[in-house]
């Protein structure tokens, strides 16, 4: 469980941005890759807890999960994987470790006023 | 007075920006000093400390080595590793389940090692197959350890950490027969979650398989020096 550390990092990043914009934050939109090592539910829970007594208290976390996308050298195309247990092109079966998406852990937007 | 309408503004910020910046600065420092940095991750009890002690002892006649070792509590591992005669510094994380780049930075400063006097620096992470995967520590190489007593399907259960590592080491091979470890299945599972991953099968107890692994490290150090030297 390192989601609390992650939640605190989100608060740091967002607070900095909110102060810069002199805005109040209603919601924080995140992209969380399947391979980021972060569990969305645990992050929601930790975020709520970590926000208490901060200017972000009451703000929502909107998490978009990003699937694993690899580049298949045989198809010469990016392919989305169904499973994190099998890094093979779903179309032709060629193994690929050429990761293009799935490790994201970023704030992408803020709902502010 | 009515409150203004909420609006959506785009921001692209890496959540672990601070850690990544610290890790990047560390990597630049390590490379500048010509020290090759290896981190070790695994579940508790996979033999990280024994394997690292063996690594330090084997490298020490020819190379200048040092190690940082992370644990929730106790200095037991540092005491064990100190038997290799290599400089060792314990990082006690308290309740934290993983190492972060800032902890490595602080430990390196406190240890007062001159990085220019080192060839290899090893960083043993806290025993945990989940949390360490998210944090860059500024290392050149991340090794994930899997002991034969843990079972062949560990890579399938923890694909994220295997995917974040560069090399896998199967440890305690002297026990493989006793626990009916299916080596082929383990290798297949590693390749399924991380195609092309280099794997070493070793026994720190008997020394089997260590030569290839030590040669690999020496090779990587040579490569690092050839790319950083002018």
mmCIF file of C-alpha atoms in Angstrom:
data_model
loop_
_atom_site.group_PDB
_atom_site.id
_atom_site.type_symbol
_atom_site.label_atom_id
_atom_site.label_comp_id
_atom_site.label_asym_id
_atom_site.label_seq_id
_atom_site.Cartn_x
_atom_site.Cartn_y
_atom_site.Cartn_z
ATOM 1 C CA UNK A 1 0.000 0.000 0.000
ATOM 2 C CA UNK A 2 1.870 3.033 -1.200
ATOM 3 C CA UNK A 3 -1.257 4.821 -2.436
ATOM 4 C CA UNK A 4 -1.169 7.215 0.525
ATOM 5 C CA UNK A 5 2.291 8.403 -0.573
ATOM 6 C CA UNK A 6 0.925 8.805 -4.101
ATOM 7 C CA UNK A 7 -2.131 10.706 -2.816
ATOM 8 C CA UNK A 8 0.150 13.093 -0.941
ATOM 9 C CA UNK A 9 2.210 13.645 -4.076
ATOM 10 C CA UNK A 10 -1.019 14.452 -5.977
ATOM 11 C CA UNK A 11 -1.919 17.008 -3.308
ATOM 12 C CA UNK A 12 1.535 18.607 -3.623
ATOM 13 C CA UNK A 13 1.304 18.832 -7.412
ATOM 14 C CA UNK A 14 -2.290 20.113 -7.426
ATOM 15 C CA UNK A 15 -1.818 22.607 -4.577
ATOM 16 C CA UNK A 16 1.096 24.167 -6.426
ATOM 17 C CA UNK A 17 -1.021 24.507 -9.560
ATOM 18 C CA UNK A 18 -4.037 25.867 -7.627
ATOM 19 C CA UNK A 19 -1.930 28.476 -5.845
ATOM 20 C CA UNK A 20 -0.412 29.567 -9.136
ATOM 21 C CA UNK A 21 -3.862 29.980 -10.675
ATOM 22 C CA UNK A 22 -5.404 31.397 -7.477
ATOM 23 C CA UNK A 23 -8.240 28.918 -7.924
ATOM 24 C CA UNK A 24 -10.251 26.496 -5.848
ATOM 25 C CA UNK A 25 -10.126 22.901 -7.063
ATOM 26 C CA UNK A 26 -13.365 20.911 -7.380
ATOM 27 C CA UNK A 27 -11.957 17.864 -9.106
ATOM 28 C CA UNK A 28 -8.643 16.378 -10.166
ATOM 29 C CA UNK A 29 -8.491 14.277 -13.316
ATOM 30 C CA UNK A 30 -5.822 11.601 -13.429
ATOM 31 C CA UNK A 31 -4.497 9.102 -15.909
ATOM 32 C CA UNK A 32 -3.382 5.938 -14.162
ATOM 33 C CA UNK A 33 -1.737 3.223 -16.215
ATOM 34 C CA UNK A 34 -2.488 -0.415 -15.503
ATOM 35 C CA UNK A 35 1.274 -0.917 -15.028
ATOM 36 C CA UNK A 36 1.797 2.142 -12.817
ATOM 37 C CA UNK A 37 1.681 0.025 -9.692
ATOM 38 C CA UNK A 38 -1.237 2.025 -8.310
ATOM 39 C CA UNK A 39 -4.662 0.613 -7.455
ATOM 40 C CA UNK A 40 -7.458 3.064 -8.317
ATOM 41 C CA UNK A 41 -9.788 2.144 -5.413
ATOM 42 C CA UNK A 42 -7.031 2.368 -2.844
ATOM 43 C CA UNK A 43 -5.987 5.706 -4.309
ATOM 44 C CA UNK A 44 -9.542 7.114 -4.050
ATOM 45 C CA UNK A 45 -9.701 6.130 -0.415
ATOM 46 C CA UNK A 46 -6.229 7.481 0.394
ATOM 47 C CA UNK A 47 -6.884 10.742 -1.449
ATOM 48 C CA UNK A 48 -9.983 11.501 0.557
ATOM 49 C CA UNK A 49 -8.082 10.870 3.757
ATOM 50 C CA UNK A 50 -5.023 12.873 2.741
ATOM 51 C CA UNK A 51 -7.135 15.868 1.644
ATOM 52 C CA UNK A 52 -8.597 16.419 5.090
ATOM 53 C CA UNK A 53 -7.655 19.785 6.555
ATOM 54 C CA UNK A 54 -6.074 20.911 3.293
ATOM 55 C CA UNK A 55 -7.514 23.399 0.769
ATOM 56 C CA UNK A 56 -8.324 20.358 -1.396
ATOM 57 C CA UNK A 57 -10.725 18.872 1.152
ATOM 58 C CA UNK A 58 -13.937 17.839 -0.587
ATOM 59 C CA UNK A 59 -12.398 17.727 -4.061
ATOM 60 C CA UNK A 60 -13.069 14.707 -6.251
ATOM 61 C CA UNK A 61 -10.587 12.422 -7.926
ATOM 62 C CA UNK A 62 -11.578 11.332 -11.426
ATOM 63 C CA UNK A 63 -9.413 8.421 -12.516
ATOM 64 C CA UNK A 64 -9.050 7.313 -16.108
ATOM 65 C CA UNK A 65 -7.368 3.931 -16.300
ATOM 66 C CA UNK A 66 -4.941 3.574 -19.194
ATOM 67 C CA UNK A 67 -4.596 0.106 -20.694
ATOM 68 C CA UNK A 68 -1.285 -1.411 -21.766
ATOM 69 C CA UNK A 69 -0.334 -0.562 -25.335
ATOM 70 C CA UNK A 70 2.714 -2.139 -26.976
ATOM 71 C CA UNK A 71 4.248 -1.687 -30.387
ATOM 72 C CA UNK A 72 4.162 -4.860 -32.465
ATOM 73 C CA UNK A 73 7.186 -4.955 -34.787
ATOM 74 C CA UNK A 74 5.542 -7.529 -37.023
ATOM 75 C CA UNK A 75 2.246 -5.651 -37.509
ATOM 76 C CA UNK A 76 4.098 -2.334 -37.350
ATOM 77 C CA UNK A 77 1.264 -1.019 -35.227
ATOM 78 C CA UNK A 78 0.387 -0.193 -31.645
ATOM 79 C CA UNK A 79 -1.744 -2.866 -30.000
ATOM 80 C CA UNK A 80 -3.756 -2.770 -26.792
ATOM 81 C CA UNK A 81 -3.215 -5.784 -24.542
ATOM 82 C CA UNK A 82 -6.102 -7.517 -22.807
ATOM 83 C CA UNK A 83 -3.925 -9.018 -20.122
ATOM 84 C CA UNK A 84 -0.918 -7.845 -18.174
ATOM 85 C CA UNK A 85 0.149 -11.493 -17.920
ATOM 86 C CA UNK A 86 0.831 -11.889 -21.622
ATOM 87 C CA UNK A 87 2.887 -9.350 -23.519
ATOM 88 C CA UNK A 88 2.067 -10.631 -26.988
ATOM 89 C CA UNK A 89 0.414 -8.904 -29.914
ATOM 90 C CA UNK A 90 -3.293 -9.851 -29.744
ATOM 91 C CA UNK A 91 -3.454 -9.876 -33.545
ATOM 92 C CA UNK A 92 -0.419 -11.946 -34.555
ATOM 93 C CA UNK A 93 0.944 -13.379 -31.295
ATOM 94 C CA UNK A 94 4.427 -11.855 -31.565
ATOM 95 C CA UNK A 95 5.944 -11.152 -28.128
ATOM 96 C CA UNK A 96 6.532 -7.459 -27.505
ATOM 97 C CA UNK A 97 8.002 -5.592 -24.572
ATOM 98 C CA UNK A 98 8.007 -2.295 -26.447
ATOM 99 C CA UNK A 99 5.687 -0.471 -24.086
ATOM 100 C CA UNK A 100 3.959 2.645 -25.404
ATOM 101 C CA UNK A 101 1.273 3.192 -22.728
ATOM 102 C CA UNK A 102 0.337 1.742 -19.370
ATOM 103 C CA UNK A 103 2.784 3.316 -16.924
ATOM 104 C CA UNK A 104 1.089 6.728 -16.768
ATOM 105 C CA UNK A 105 0.675 8.339 -13.392
ATOM 106 C CA UNK A 106 -0.244 11.918 -14.095
ATOM 107 C CA UNK A 107 -2.615 14.761 -13.393
ATOM 108 C CA UNK A 108 -4.188 15.682 -16.743
ATOM 109 C CA UNK A 109 -6.812 18.279 -15.832
ATOM 110 C CA UNK A 110 -8.348 20.249 -12.974
ATOM 111 C CA UNK A 111 -11.899 21.446 -12.478
ATOM 112 C CA UNK A 112 -11.409 24.827 -10.869
ATOM 113 C CA UNK A 113 -13.320 27.959 -9.989
ATOM 114 C CA UNK B 1 -22.731 37.081 -5.309
ATOM 115 C CA UNK B 2 -22.817 33.851 -7.278
ATOM 116 C CA UNK B 3 -19.770 31.647 -7.428
ATOM 117 C CA UNK B 4 -18.182 31.382 -10.854
ATOM 118 C CA UNK B 5 -18.833 28.324 -13.006
ATOM 119 C CA UNK B 6 -16.280 25.578 -12.552
ATOM 120 C CA UNK B 7 -14.087 25.138 -15.603
ATOM 121 C CA UNK B 8 -11.825 22.386 -16.772
ATOM 122 C CA UNK B 9 -8.213 23.333 -17.305
ATOM 123 C CA UNK B 10 -5.673 21.031 -18.829
ATOM 124 C CA UNK B 11 -2.521 20.404 -16.841
ATOM 125 C CA UNK B 12 -0.029 17.677 -17.562
ATOM 126 C CA UNK B 13 1.877 16.907 -14.413
ATOM 127 C CA UNK B 14 3.641 13.722 -13.545
ATOM 128 C CA UNK B 15 2.481 12.826 -10.032
ATOM 129 C CA UNK B 16 5.888 11.488 -9.077
ATOM 130 C CA UNK B 17 7.592 14.511 -10.617
ATOM 131 C CA UNK B 18 9.570 15.254 -7.460
ATOM 132 C CA UNK B 19 10.814 11.678 -7.184
ATOM 133 C CA UNK B 20 11.636 11.536 -10.883
ATOM 134 C CA UNK B 21 13.571 14.809 -10.725
ATOM 135 C CA UNK B 22 15.582 13.596 -7.742
ATOM 136 C CA UNK B 23 16.189 10.248 -9.466
ATOM 137 C CA UNK B 24 17.320 11.977 -12.642
ATOM 138 C CA UNK B 25 19.740 14.166 -10.710
ATOM 139 C CA UNK B 26 21.104 11.099 -8.914
ATOM 140 C CA UNK B 27 21.537 9.224 -12.197
ATOM 141 C CA UNK B 28 23.482 12.144 -13.653
ATOM 142 C CA UNK B 29 25.719 12.223 -10.574
ATOM 143 C CA UNK B 30 26.268 8.463 -10.583
ATOM 144 C CA UNK B 31 27.099 8.409 -14.287
ATOM 145 C CA UNK B 32 29.376 11.414 -13.931
ATOM 146 C CA UNK B 33 31.279 9.566 -11.221
ATOM 147 C CA UNK B 34 31.417 6.404 -13.351
ATOM 148 C CA UNK B 35 29.641 4.249 -10.781
ATOM 149 C CA UNK B 36 27.241 1.561 -12.007
ATOM 150 C CA UNK B 37 24.156 1.432 -9.792
ATOM 151 C CA UNK B 38 22.076 -1.709 -9.356
ATOM 152 C CA UNK B 39 18.869 -1.947 -7.347
ATOM 153 C CA UNK B 40 17.411 -5.194 -6.064
ATOM 154 C CA UNK B 41 13.703 -5.816 -5.542
ATOM 155 C CA UNK B 42 11.921 -8.959 -4.408
ATOM 156 C CA UNK B 43 9.430 -10.287 -1.914
ATOM 157 C CA UNK B 44 10.617 -10.693 1.696
ATOM 158 C CA UNK B 45 12.673 -13.832 2.162
ATOM 159 C CA UNK B 46 13.729 -14.387 -1.431
ATOM 160 C CA UNK B 47 17.392 -14.257 -0.481
ATOM 161 C CA UNK B 48 18.215 -10.667 -1.466
ATOM 162 C CA UNK B 49 20.652 -10.087 1.373
ATOM 163 C CA UNK B 50 22.476 -13.417 0.958
ATOM 164 C CA UNK B 51 22.706 -12.872 -2.785
ATOM 165 C CA UNK B 52 23.959 -9.323 -2.276
ATOM 166 C CA UNK B 53 26.512 -10.408 0.334
ATOM 167 C CA UNK B 54 27.818 -12.978 -2.153
ATOM 168 C CA UNK B 55 27.869 -10.361 -4.915
ATOM 169 C CA UNK B 56 29.827 -7.870 -2.790
ATOM 170 C CA UNK B 57 32.310 -10.518 -1.634
ATOM 171 C CA UNK B 58 32.863 -11.772 -5.197
ATOM 172 C CA UNK B 59 33.311 -8.330 -6.721
ATOM 173 C CA UNK B 60 35.449 -6.845 -3.978
ATOM 174 C CA UNK B 61 38.855 -8.246 -4.998
ATOM 175 C CA UNK B 62 38.606 -6.493 -8.366
ATOM 176 C CA UNK B 63 36.128 -3.664 -7.875
ATOM 177 C CA UNK B 64 35.285 -0.955 -5.383
ATOM 178 C CA UNK B 65 31.763 -1.687 -4.190
ATOM 179 C CA UNK B 66 29.283 -0.249 -1.691
ATOM 180 C CA UNK B 67 25.681 -0.953 -0.731
ATOM 181 C CA UNK B 68 22.614 0.789 0.622
ATOM 182 C CA UNK B 69 20.047 -1.456 2.205
ATOM 183 C CA UNK B 70 16.439 -0.539 2.934
ATOM 184 C CA UNK B 71 14.303 -2.088 5.648
ATOM 185 C CA UNK B 72 11.280 -1.105 7.695
ATOM 186 C CA UNK B 73 13.203 -1.735 10.909
ATOM 187 C CA UNK B 74 16.498 -3.152 12.259
ATOM 188 C CA UNK B 75 20.027 -2.863 10.994
ATOM 189 C CA UNK B 76 20.393 -6.638 10.708
ATOM 190 C CA UNK B 77 20.896 -6.627 6.949
ATOM 191 C CA UNK B 78 23.588 -3.954 7.074
ATOM 192 C CA UNK B 79 25.369 -5.971 9.739
ATOM 193 C CA UNK B 80 25.206 -9.094 7.559
ATOM 194 C CA UNK B 81 26.391 -7.242 4.460
ATOM 195 C CA UNK B 82 29.245 -5.622 6.391
ATOM 196 C CA UNK B 83 30.809 -9.099 6.618
ATOM 197 C CA UNK B 84 31.734 -8.641 2.958
ATOM 198 C CA UNK B 85 34.057 -5.814 4.150
ATOM 199 C CA UNK B 86 32.343 -3.468 1.691
ATOM 200 C CA UNK B 87 31.030 -0.111 2.967
ATOM 201 C CA UNK B 88 27.337 -0.534 3.775
ATOM 202 C CA UNK B 89 24.682 1.931 4.897
ATOM 203 C CA UNK B 90 21.270 0.972 6.251
ATOM 204 C CA UNK B 91 18.188 3.002 5.330
ATOM 205 C CA UNK B 92 15.429 2.480 7.883
ATOM 206 C CA UNK B 93 12.141 3.434 6.264
ATOM 207 C CA UNK B 94 9.984 3.182 9.391
ATOM 208 C CA UNK B 95 6.524 2.428 8.067
ATOM 209 C CA UNK B 96 7.259 3.093 4.423
ATOM 210 C CA UNK B 97 7.014 0.018 2.206
ATOM 211 C CA UNK B 98 9.470 1.153 -0.468
ATOM 212 C CA UNK B 99 12.510 3.329 -1.093
ATOM 213 C CA UNK B 100 12.221 6.717 -2.772
ATOM 214 C CA UNK B 101 14.912 8.642 -4.620
ATOM 215 C CA UNK B 102 15.203 11.254 -1.848
ATOM 216 C CA UNK B 103 16.057 8.503 0.661
ATOM 217 C CA UNK B 104 18.845 7.280 -1.589
ATOM 218 C CA UNK B 105 20.119 10.834 -2.001
ATOM 219 C CA UNK B 106 20.119 11.392 1.768
ATOM 220 C CA UNK B 107 21.805 8.052 2.512
ATOM 221 C CA UNK B 108 24.548 8.663 -0.043
ATOM 222 C CA UNK B 109 25.197 12.088 1.544
ATOM 223 C CA UNK B 110 25.225 10.695 5.090
ATOM 224 C CA UNK B 111 27.532 7.840 4.168
ATOM 225 C CA UNK B 112 30.053 10.426 2.931
ATOM 226 C CA UNK B 113 31.243 8.095 0.188
ATOM 227 C CA UNK B 114 33.213 9.636 -2.606
ATOM 228 C CA UNK B 115 31.284 8.344 -5.610
ATOM 229 C CA UNK B 116 34.363 8.758 -7.789
ATOM 230 C CA UNK B 117 36.016 6.053 -5.680
ATOM 231 C CA UNK B 118 33.294 3.491 -6.445
ATOM 232 C CA UNK B 119 32.730 1.073 -9.327
ATOM 233 C CA UNK B 120 29.435 -0.436 -8.177
ATOM 234 C CA UNK B 121 26.732 0.780 -5.834
ATOM 235 C CA UNK B 122 23.978 -1.665 -4.897
ATOM 236 C CA UNK B 123 20.639 -0.578 -3.474
ATOM 237 C CA UNK B 124 18.608 -3.282 -1.753
ATOM 238 C CA UNK B 125 14.971 -2.203 -1.674
ATOM 239 C CA UNK B 126 12.468 -3.126 1.042
ATOM 240 C CA UNK B 127 11.133 -6.659 0.529
ATOM 241 C CA UNK B 128 7.939 -5.937 -1.389
ATOM 242 C CA UNK B 129 6.821 -6.861 -4.896
ATOM 243 C CA UNK B 130 4.244 -4.093 -5.276
ATOM 244 C CA UNK B 131 5.194 -0.623 -4.074
ATOM 245 C CA UNK B 132 8.845 -0.302 -5.216
ATOM 246 C CA UNK B 133 7.773 -0.606 -8.867
ATOM 247 C CA UNK B 134 6.545 3.004 -9.056
ATOM 248 C CA UNK B 135 9.735 4.687 -7.834
ATOM 249 C CA UNK B 136 12.802 5.428 -9.923
ATOM 250 C CA UNK B 137 15.859 5.460 -7.670
ATOM 251 C CA UNK B 138 18.358 6.679 -10.250
ATOM 252 C CA UNK B 139 19.712 3.170 -10.806
ATOM 253 C CA UNK B 140 21.170 1.914 -14.095
ATOM 254 C CA UNK B 141 19.832 -1.573 -13.642
ATOM 255 C CA UNK B 142 16.909 -2.959 -11.672
ATOM 256 C CA UNK B 143 17.066 -6.631 -10.748
ATOM 257 C CA UNK B 144 14.034 -8.535 -9.579
ATOM 258 C CA UNK B 145 14.747 -11.670 -7.539
ATOM 259 C CA UNK B 146 12.557 -14.739 -7.439
ATOM 260 C CA UNK B 147 13.478 -17.681 -5.241
ATOM 261 C CA UNK B 148 12.622 -21.236 -6.272
ATOM 262 C CA UNK B 149 10.652 -21.687 -3.030
ATOM 263 C CA UNK B 150 8.172 -18.971 -4.078
ATOM 264 C CA UNK B 151 6.769 -20.869 -7.039
ATOM 265 C CA UNK B 152 6.935 -20.462 -10.796
ATOM 266 C CA UNK B 153 3.897 -18.217 -11.143
ATOM 267 C CA UNK B 154 5.268 -15.215 -9.189
ATOM 268 C CA UNK B 155 5.866 -13.237 -12.424
ATOM 269 C CA UNK B 156 2.209 -13.690 -13.441
ATOM 270 C CA UNK B 157 1.015 -12.574 -10.007
ATOM 271 C CA UNK B 158 3.246 -9.496 -9.929
ATOM 272 C CA UNK B 159 3.653 -8.478 -13.583
ATOM 273 C CA UNK B 160 4.132 -4.792 -12.744
ATOM 274 C CA UNK B 161 7.357 -5.240 -10.805
ATOM 275 C CA UNK B 162 8.727 -7.728 -13.344
ATOM 276 C CA UNK B 163 7.884 -5.252 -16.057
ATOM 277 C CA UNK B 164 9.679 -2.424 -14.271
ATOM 278 C CA UNK B 165 12.867 -4.503 -13.877
ATOM 279 C CA UNK B 166 15.658 -5.028 -16.408
ATOM 280 C CA UNK B 167 16.965 -8.388 -15.254
ATOM 281 C CA UNK B 168 15.503 -11.313 -13.298
ATOM 282 C CA UNK B 169 17.509 -13.536 -10.956
ATOM 283 C CA UNK B 170 16.162 -16.890 -9.855
ATOM 284 C CA UNK B 171 17.735 -17.572 -6.455
ATOM 285 C CA UNK B 172 18.164 -20.591 -4.148
ATOM 286 C CA UNK B 173 18.631 -22.929 -7.101
ATOM 287 C CA UNK B 174 20.269 -25.474 -4.791
ATOM 288 C CA UNK B 175 16.736 -26.075 -3.443
ATOM 289 C CA UNK B 176 15.077 -26.393 -6.858
ATOM 290 C CA UNK B 177 14.853 -30.184 -6.872
ATOM 291 C CA UNK B 178 13.636 -30.367 -3.268
ATOM 292 C CA UNK B 179 10.709 -28.015 -3.938
ATOM 293 C CA UNK B 180 10.095 -29.429 -7.455
ATOM 294 C CA UNK B 181 10.648 -26.044 -9.022
ATOM 295 C CA UNK B 182 9.612 -26.058 -12.674
ATOM 296 C CA UNK B 183 12.360 -23.929 -14.165
ATOM 297 C CA UNK B 184 10.930 -23.999 -17.700
ATOM 298 C CA UNK B 185 7.558 -22.727 -16.489
ATOM 299 C CA UNK B 186 9.250 -19.949 -14.497
ATOM 300 C CA UNK B 187 11.260 -18.830 -17.528
ATOM 301 C CA UNK B 188 8.150 -18.962 -19.699
ATOM 302 C CA UNK B 189 6.211 -16.846 -17.187
ATOM 303 C CA UNK B 190 8.990 -14.258 -16.976
ATOM 304 C CA UNK B 191 9.077 -13.992 -20.778
ATOM 305 C CA UNK B 192 5.269 -13.668 -20.874
ATOM 306 C CA UNK B 193 5.279 -10.543 -18.717
ATOM 307 C CA UNK B 194 8.588 -9.128 -19.933
ATOM 308 C CA UNK B 195 9.576 -10.432 -23.374
ATOM 309 C CA UNK B 196 13.328 -10.577 -23.898
ATOM 310 C CA UNK B 197 14.196 -10.210 -20.220
ATOM 311 C CA UNK B 198 17.618 -11.515 -19.255
ATOM 312 C CA UNK B 199 17.445 -14.165 -16.535
ATOM 313 C CA UNK B 200 20.165 -15.598 -14.301
ATOM 314 C CA UNK B 201 19.640 -18.776 -12.305
ATOM 315 C CA UNK B 202 21.915 -18.827 -9.299
ATOM 316 C CA UNK B 203 22.654 -20.297 -5.925
ATOM 317 C CA UNK B 204 24.432 -17.938 -3.552
ATOM 318 C CA UNK B 205 25.084 -20.962 -1.343
ATOM 319 C CA UNK B 206 26.910 -23.172 -3.876
ATOM 320 C CA UNK B 207 28.031 -20.357 -6.179
ATOM 321 C CA UNK B 208 26.340 -21.981 -9.191
ATOM 322 C CA UNK B 209 25.453 -19.531 -11.946
ATOM 323 C CA UNK B 210 27.253 -16.605 -10.329
ATOM 324 C CA UNK B 211 30.078 -16.352 -12.887
ATOM 325 C CA UNK B 212 27.755 -15.410 -15.765
ATOM 326 C CA UNK B 213 25.999 -12.877 -13.592
ATOM 327 C CA UNK B 214 29.230 -11.268 -12.353
ATOM 328 C CA UNK B 215 30.576 -11.111 -15.900
ATOM 329 C CA UNK B 216 27.375 -9.427 -16.990
ATOM 330 C CA UNK B 217 27.809 -6.745 -14.304
ATOM 331 C CA UNK B 218 31.443 -6.193 -15.299
ATOM 332 C CA UNK B 219 30.376 -5.838 -18.913
ATOM 333 C CA UNK B 220 27.716 -3.286 -18.022
ATOM 334 C CA UNK B 221 30.263 -1.255 -16.017
ATOM 335 C CA UNK B 222 32.601 -1.224 -19.026
ATOM 336 C CA UNK B 223 29.731 -0.062 -21.248
ATOM 337 C CA UNK B 224 28.810 2.709 -18.806
ATOM 338 C CA UNK B 225 32.401 3.932 -18.656
ATOM 339 C CA UNK B 226 32.768 3.886 -22.441
ATOM 340 C CA UNK B 227 29.640 6.010 -22.928
ATOM 341 C CA UNK B 228 30.403 8.524 -20.175
ATOM 342 C CA UNK B 229 34.121 9.014 -20.778
ATOM 343 C CA UNK B 230 35.094 11.626 -23.343
#
